[in-house]
Coordinates of C-alpha atoms in Angstrom, one line a residue:
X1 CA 4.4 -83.8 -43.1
X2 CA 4.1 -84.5 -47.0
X3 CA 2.1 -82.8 -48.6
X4 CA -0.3 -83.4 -52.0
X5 CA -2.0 -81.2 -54.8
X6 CA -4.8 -82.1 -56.6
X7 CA -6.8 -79.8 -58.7
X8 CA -10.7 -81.1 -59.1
X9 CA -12.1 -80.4 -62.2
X10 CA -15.3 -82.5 -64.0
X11 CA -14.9 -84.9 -66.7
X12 CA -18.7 -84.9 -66.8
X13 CA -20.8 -82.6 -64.6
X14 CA -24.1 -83.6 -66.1
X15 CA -24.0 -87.5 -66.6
X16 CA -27.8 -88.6 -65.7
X17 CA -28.5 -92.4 -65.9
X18 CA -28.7 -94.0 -62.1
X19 CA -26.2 -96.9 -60.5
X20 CA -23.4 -95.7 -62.2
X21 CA -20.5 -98.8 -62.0
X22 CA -18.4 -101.2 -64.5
X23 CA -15.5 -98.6 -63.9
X24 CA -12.4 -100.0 -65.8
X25 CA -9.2 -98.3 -66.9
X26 CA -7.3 -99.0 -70.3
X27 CA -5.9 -97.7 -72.9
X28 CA -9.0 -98.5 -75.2
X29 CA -7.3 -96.0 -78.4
X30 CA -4.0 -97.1 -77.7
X31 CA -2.6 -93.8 -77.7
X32 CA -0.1 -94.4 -74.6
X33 CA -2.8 -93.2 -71.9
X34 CA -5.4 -95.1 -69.9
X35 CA -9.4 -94.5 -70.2
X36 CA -11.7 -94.7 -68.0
X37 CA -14.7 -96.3 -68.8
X38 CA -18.2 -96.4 -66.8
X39 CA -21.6 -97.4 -67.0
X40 CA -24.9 -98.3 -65.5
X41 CA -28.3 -97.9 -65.7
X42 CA -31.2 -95.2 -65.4
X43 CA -31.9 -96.0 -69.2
X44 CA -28.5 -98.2 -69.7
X45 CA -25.0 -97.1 -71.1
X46 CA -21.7 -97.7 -71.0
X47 CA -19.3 -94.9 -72.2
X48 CA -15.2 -94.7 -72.0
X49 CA -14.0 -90.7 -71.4
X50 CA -10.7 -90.0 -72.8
X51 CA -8.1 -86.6 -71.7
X52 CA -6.3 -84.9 -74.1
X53 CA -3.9 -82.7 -71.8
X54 CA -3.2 -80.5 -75.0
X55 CA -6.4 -78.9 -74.2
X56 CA -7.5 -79.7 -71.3
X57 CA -10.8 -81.6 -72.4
X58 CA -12.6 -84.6 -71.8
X59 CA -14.9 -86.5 -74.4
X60 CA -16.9 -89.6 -74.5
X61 CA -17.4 -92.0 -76.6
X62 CA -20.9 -94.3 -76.7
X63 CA -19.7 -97.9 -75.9
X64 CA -23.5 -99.0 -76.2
X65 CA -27.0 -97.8 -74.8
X66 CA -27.9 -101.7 -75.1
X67 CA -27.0 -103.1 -71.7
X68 CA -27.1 -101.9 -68.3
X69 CA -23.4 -102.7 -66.3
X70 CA -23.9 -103.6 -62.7
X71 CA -21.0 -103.0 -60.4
X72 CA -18.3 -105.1 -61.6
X73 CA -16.6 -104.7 -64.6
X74 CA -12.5 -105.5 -66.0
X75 CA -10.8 -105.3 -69.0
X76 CA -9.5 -107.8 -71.2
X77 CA -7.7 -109.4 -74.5
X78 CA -9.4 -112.3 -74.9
X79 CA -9.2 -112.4 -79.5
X80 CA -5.2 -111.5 -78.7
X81 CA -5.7 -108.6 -81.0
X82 CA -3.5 -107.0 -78.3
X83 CA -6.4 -104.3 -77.6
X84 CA -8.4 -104.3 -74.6
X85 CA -11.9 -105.4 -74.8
X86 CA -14.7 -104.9 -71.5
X87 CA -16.3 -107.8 -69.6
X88 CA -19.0 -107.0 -67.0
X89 CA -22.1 -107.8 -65.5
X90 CA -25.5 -106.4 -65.9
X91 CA -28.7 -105.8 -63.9
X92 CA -30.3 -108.6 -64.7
X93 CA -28.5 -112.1 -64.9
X94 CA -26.2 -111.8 -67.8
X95 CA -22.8 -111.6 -68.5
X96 CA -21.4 -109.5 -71.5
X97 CA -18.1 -109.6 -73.4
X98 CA -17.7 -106.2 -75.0
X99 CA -15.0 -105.4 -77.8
X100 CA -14.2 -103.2 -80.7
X101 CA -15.7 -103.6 -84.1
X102 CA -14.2 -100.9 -87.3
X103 CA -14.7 -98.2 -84.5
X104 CA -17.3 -99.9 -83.1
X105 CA -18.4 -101.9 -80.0
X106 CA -20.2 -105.4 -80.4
X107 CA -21.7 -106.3 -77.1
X108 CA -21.7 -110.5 -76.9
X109 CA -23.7 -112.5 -74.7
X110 CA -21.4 -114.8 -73.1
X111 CA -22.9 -115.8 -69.7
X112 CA -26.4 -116.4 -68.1
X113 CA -27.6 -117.3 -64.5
X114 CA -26.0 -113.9 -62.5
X115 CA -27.1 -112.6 -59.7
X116 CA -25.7 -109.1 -58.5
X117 CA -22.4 -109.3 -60.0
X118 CA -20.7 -106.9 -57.9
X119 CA -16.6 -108.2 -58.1
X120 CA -15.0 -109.0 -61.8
X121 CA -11.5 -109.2 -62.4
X122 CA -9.2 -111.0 -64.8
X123 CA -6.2 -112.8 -64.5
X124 CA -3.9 -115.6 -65.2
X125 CA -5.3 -118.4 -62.9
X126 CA -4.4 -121.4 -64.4
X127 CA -1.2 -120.2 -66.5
X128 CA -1.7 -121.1 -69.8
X129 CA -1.0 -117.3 -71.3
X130 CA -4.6 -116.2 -71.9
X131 CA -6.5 -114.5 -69.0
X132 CA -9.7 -116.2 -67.2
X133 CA -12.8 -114.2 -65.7
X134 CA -13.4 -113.7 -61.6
X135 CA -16.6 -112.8 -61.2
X136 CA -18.4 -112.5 -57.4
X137 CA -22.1 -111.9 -56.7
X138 CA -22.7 -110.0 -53.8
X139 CA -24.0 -111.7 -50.7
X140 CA -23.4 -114.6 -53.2
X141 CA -21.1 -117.2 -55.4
X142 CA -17.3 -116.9 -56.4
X143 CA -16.7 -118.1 -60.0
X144 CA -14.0 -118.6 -62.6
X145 CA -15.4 -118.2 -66.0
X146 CA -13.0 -119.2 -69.2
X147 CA -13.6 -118.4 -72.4
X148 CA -13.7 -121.2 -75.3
X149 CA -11.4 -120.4 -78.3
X150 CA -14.0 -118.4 -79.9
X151 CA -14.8 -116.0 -77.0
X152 CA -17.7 -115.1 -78.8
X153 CA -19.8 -118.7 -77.8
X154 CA -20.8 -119.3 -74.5
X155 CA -17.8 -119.6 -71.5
X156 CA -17.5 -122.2 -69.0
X157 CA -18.6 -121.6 -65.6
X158 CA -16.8 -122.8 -62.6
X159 CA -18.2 -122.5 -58.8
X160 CA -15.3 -121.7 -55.8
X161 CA -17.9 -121.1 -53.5
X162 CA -21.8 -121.0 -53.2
X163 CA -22.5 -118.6 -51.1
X164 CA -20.0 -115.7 -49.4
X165 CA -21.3 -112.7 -47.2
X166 CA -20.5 -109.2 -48.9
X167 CA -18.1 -108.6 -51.3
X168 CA -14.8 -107.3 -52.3
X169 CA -12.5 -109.2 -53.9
X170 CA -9.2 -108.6 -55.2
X171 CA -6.2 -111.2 -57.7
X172 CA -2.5 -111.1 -56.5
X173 CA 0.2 -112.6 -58.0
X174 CA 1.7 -114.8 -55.3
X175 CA 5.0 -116.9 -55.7
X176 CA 4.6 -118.9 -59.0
X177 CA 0.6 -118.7 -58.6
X178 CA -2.4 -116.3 -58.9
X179 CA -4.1 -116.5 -55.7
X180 CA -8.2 -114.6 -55.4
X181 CA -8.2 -112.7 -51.9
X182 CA -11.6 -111.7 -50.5
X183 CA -12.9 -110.7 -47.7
X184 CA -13.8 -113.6 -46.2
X185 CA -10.5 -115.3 -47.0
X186 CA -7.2 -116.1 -48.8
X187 CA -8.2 -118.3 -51.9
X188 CA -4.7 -120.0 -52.4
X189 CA -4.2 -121.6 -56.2
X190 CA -2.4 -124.3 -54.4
X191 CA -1.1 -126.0 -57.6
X192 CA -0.8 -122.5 -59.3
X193 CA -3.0 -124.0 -62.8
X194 CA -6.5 -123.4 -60.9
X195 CA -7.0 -126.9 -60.5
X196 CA -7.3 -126.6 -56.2
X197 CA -7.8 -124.0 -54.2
X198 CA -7.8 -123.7 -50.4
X199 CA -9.6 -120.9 -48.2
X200 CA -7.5 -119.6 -46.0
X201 CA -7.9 -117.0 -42.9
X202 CA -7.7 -113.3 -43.3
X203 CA -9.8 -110.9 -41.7
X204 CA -10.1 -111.3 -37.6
X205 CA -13.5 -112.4 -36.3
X206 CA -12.9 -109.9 -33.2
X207 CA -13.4 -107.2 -35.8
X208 CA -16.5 -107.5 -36.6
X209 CA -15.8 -106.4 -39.7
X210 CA -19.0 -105.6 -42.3
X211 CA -19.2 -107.9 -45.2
X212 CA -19.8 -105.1 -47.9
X213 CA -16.1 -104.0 -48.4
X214 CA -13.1 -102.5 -51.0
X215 CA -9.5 -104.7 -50.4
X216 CA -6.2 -104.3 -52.0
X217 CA -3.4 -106.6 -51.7
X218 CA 0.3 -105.0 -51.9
X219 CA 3.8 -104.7 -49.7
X220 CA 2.4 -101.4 -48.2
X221 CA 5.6 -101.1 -46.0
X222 CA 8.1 -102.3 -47.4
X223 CA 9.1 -105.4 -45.7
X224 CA 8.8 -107.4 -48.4
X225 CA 5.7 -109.0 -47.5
X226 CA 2.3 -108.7 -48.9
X227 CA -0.3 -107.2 -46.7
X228 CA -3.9 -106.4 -47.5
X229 CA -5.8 -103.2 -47.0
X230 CA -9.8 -103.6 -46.5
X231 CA -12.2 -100.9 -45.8
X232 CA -16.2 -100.9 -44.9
X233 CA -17.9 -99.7 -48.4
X234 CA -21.6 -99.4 -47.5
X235 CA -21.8 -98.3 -43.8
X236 CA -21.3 -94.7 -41.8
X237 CA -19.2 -95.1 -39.6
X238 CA -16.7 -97.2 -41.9
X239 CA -13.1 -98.2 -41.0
X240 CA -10.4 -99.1 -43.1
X241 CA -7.7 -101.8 -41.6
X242 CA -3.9 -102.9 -42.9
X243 CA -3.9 -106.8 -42.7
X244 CA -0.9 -108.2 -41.7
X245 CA 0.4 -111.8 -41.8
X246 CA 0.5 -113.8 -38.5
X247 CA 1.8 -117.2 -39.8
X248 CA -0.2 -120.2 -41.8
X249 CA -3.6 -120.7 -40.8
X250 CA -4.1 -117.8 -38.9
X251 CA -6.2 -114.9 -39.0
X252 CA -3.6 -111.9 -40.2
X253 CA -3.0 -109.0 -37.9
X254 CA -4.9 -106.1 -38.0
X255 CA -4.0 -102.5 -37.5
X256 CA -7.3 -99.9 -37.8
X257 CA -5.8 -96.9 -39.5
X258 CA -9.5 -95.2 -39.6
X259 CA -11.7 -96.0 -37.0
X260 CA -15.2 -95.4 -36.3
X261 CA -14.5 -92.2 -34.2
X262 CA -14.0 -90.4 -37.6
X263 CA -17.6 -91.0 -38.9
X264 CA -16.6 -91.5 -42.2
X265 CA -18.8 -92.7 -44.4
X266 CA -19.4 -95.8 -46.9
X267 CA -15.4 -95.9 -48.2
X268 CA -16.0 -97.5 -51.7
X269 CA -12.7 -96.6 -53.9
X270 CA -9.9 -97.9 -52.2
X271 CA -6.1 -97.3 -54.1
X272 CA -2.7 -98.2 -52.9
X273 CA -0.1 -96.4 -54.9
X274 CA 2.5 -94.3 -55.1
X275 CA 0.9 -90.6 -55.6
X276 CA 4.4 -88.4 -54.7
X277 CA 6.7 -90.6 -57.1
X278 CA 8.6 -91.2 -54.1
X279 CA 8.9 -95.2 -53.4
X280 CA 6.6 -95.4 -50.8
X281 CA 3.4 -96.3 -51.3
X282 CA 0.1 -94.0 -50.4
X283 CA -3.1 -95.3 -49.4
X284 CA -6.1 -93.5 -51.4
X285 CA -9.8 -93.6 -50.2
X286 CA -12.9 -91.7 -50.3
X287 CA -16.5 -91.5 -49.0
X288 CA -19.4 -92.3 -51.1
X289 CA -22.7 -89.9 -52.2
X290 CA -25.6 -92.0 -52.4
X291 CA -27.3 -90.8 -49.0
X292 CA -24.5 -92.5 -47.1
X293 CA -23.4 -88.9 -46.8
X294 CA -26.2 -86.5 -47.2
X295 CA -23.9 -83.2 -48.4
X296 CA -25.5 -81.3 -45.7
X297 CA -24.6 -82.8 -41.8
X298 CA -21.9 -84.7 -43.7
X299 CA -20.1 -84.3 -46.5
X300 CA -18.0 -86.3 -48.3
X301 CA -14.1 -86.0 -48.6
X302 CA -11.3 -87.7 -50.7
X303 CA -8.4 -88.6 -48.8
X304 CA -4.8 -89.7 -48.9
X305 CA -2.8 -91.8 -45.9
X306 CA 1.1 -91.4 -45.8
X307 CA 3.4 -93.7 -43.7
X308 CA 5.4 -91.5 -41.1
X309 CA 8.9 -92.8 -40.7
X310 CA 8.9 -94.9 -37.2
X311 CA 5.4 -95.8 -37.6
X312 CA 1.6 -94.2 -37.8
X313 CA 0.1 -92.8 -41.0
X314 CA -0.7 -89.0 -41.8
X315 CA -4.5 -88.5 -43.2
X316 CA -4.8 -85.9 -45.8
X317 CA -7.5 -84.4 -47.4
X318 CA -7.1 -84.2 -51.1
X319 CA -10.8 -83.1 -52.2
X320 CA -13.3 -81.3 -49.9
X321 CA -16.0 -79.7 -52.2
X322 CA -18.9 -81.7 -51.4
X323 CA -18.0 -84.4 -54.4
X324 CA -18.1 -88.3 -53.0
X325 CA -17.2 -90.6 -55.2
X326 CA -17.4 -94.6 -55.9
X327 CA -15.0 -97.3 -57.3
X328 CA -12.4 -94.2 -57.7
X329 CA -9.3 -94.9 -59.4
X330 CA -5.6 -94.5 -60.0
X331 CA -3.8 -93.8 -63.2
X332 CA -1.5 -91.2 -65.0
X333 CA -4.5 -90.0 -67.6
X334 CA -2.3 -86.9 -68.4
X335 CA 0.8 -89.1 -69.4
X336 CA 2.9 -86.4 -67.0
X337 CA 4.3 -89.3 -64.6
X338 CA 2.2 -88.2 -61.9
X339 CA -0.6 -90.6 -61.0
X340 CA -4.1 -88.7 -61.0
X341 CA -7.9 -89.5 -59.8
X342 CA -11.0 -90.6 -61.3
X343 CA -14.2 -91.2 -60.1
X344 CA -17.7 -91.0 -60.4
X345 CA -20.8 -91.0 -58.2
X346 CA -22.9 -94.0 -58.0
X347 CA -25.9 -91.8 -57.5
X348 CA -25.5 -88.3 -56.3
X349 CA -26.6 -86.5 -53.0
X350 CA -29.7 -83.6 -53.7
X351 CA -27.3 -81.6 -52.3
X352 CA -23.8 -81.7 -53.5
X353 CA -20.9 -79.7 -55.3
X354 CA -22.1 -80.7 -59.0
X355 CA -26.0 -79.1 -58.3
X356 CA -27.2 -82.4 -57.5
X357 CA -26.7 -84.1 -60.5
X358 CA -24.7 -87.5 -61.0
X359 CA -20.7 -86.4 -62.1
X360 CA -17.7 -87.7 -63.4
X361 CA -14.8 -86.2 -61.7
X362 CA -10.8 -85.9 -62.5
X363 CA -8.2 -85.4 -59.7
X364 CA -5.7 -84.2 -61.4
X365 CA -2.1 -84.5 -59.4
X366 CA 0.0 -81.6 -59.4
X367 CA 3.1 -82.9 -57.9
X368 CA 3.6 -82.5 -53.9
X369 CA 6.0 -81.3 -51.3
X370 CA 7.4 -82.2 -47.6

């Protein structure tokens, strides 16, 4: 069996606020390495962390104490400065375009009418070079926002869908097109410039699968085809299923990797990459604080699943110090060529490996073995 090493250390062990979300990853300083940037509310912030493996230390810098980010949250180029700005949500109905000022942030205003914005991505969708805005409520509407020439007036809303159960939501590049996948369904670009779009099936009714869910879309075997990974975000016991395709029309294939005989709990970071460096691709998830765990009866783990050759997947625990974590994610932050972990509570457990207070947390990957 492979085996993984990941050494747990806190980027912040003290962080305070409440709801902590927006998680994005960038290279904000353009140094080379990725950042990882967070916020909530509790008071409201928004702060990007930044490693510098020379010594070992993380700092922060104070995006703004203005706003408080909901959930959702991507990064962005919309001035074609080539350096990434922030888009997210907030509690409350508005939507907020975020970028850097003469080593500042100016916080812009660009949306109104939200409610819960839980999903936001960016992509391509209609491909005319600049990226456009994804933005899902939970329990609520699918939209496409676009920003005017001057991102810094109001952008242009456009509806997909009214109402959709849940959440998760994920963009995949698909032939010549940028399709949106969600839980409830395939949105195909069918002309590929976001002028139609058709709903197809994905997840099998017969699952009974719970609307509030993490999905990532990627050729997790190999075959060449694209296949969908989905877990159950908010619940205890939670799953987490590999979609496959079975033909046009039809609700994919579904193999349940963890099932409810586990009892794990509220799986709200979902990853599929490549943690050994070895081609095949790893599946990363972990459980959630929050009180979906209580860090006493059950604790929270972070965990890795492996492909064994002929079939099946090996489940490996990568962090087991009572730390959950939420919207955990993927990316070399040490610039070794190893990808690492970060992730951060989205309120913590009275009882938990940081003293009970909210945390920031680095997984940092160590190499592995067989």
């Amino acid at each position: 069996m492979k085996q993984f090493r990941f050494e747990h250390s806190f980027v912040d062990a003290d962080l305070g606020f409440d709801g902590i979300g927006a998680v994005v990853v960038a290279d904000f300083d353009g140094d080379g390495r990725p950042e990882f940037a967070t916020g909530g509310k509790g008071g409201g912030f928004y702060y990007i962390y930044d490693y510098d493996p020379s010594a070992n230390v993380w700092t922060h810098q104070v995006v703004t104490t203005a706003i408080s980010p909901n959930v959702g949250a991507t990064a962005v180029d919309m001035d074609g400065d080539g350096r990434p700005e922030l888009v997210c949500g907030e509690w409350g109905d508005r939507l907020h375009w975020i970028r850097p000022v003469d080593g500042d942030w100016r916080v812009h205003t660009v949306g109104r009418g939200l409610d819960d914005p839980h999903d936001i991505l960016a992509g391509d969708l209609d491909g005319d070079g600049r990226e456009e805005v994804v933005v899902r409520e939970k329990d609520g509407r699918l939209m496409i926002w676009q920003a005017p020439d001057n991102p810094e007036h109001e952008w242009v809303c456009q509806v997909l869908a009214e109402s959709l159960p849940g959440d998760g939501t994920s963009l995949v590049q698909s032939d010549d097109r940028m399709d949106i996948v969600t839980n409830v369904g395939w949105f195909e670009n069918v002309e590929g410039d976001g002028s139609r779009w058709e709903r197809r099936s994905l997840v099998p009714s017969s699952l009974d699968w719970h609307p509030e869910s993490r999905l990532a879309v990627a050729d997790v075997d190999g075959d060449g085809k694209l296949e969908v990974v989905i877990t159950e975000s908010e619940i205890g016991p939670a799953r987490l299923a590999l979609l496959r395709p079975d033909g046009p029309g039809k609700p994919w294939d579904a193999e349940v990797i963890l099932d409810r005989d586990l009892d794990l709990r509220a799986l709200h970071s979902l990853q599929v990459v490549d943690l050994d460096g070895d081609g095949v691709l790893e599946i990363f998830t972990a459980e959630m604080e929050n009180g979906k765990t209580d860090g006493v009866d059950s604790v929270p783990k972070w965990f890795c699943l492996s492909p064994r050759q002929g079939g099946g997947w090996d489940r490996h625990v990568l962090l087991d110090e009572n730390i959950g974590t939420h919207s955990a994610v993927a990316a070399d932050f040490d610039g070794d060529g190893r990808v690492d972990l970060v992730g951060k509570v989205w309120r913590a457990n009275p009882e938990n490996g940081a003293g009970g207070r909210n945390h920031v947390d680095f997984l940092r990957n160590l190499g592995s073995g067989s």
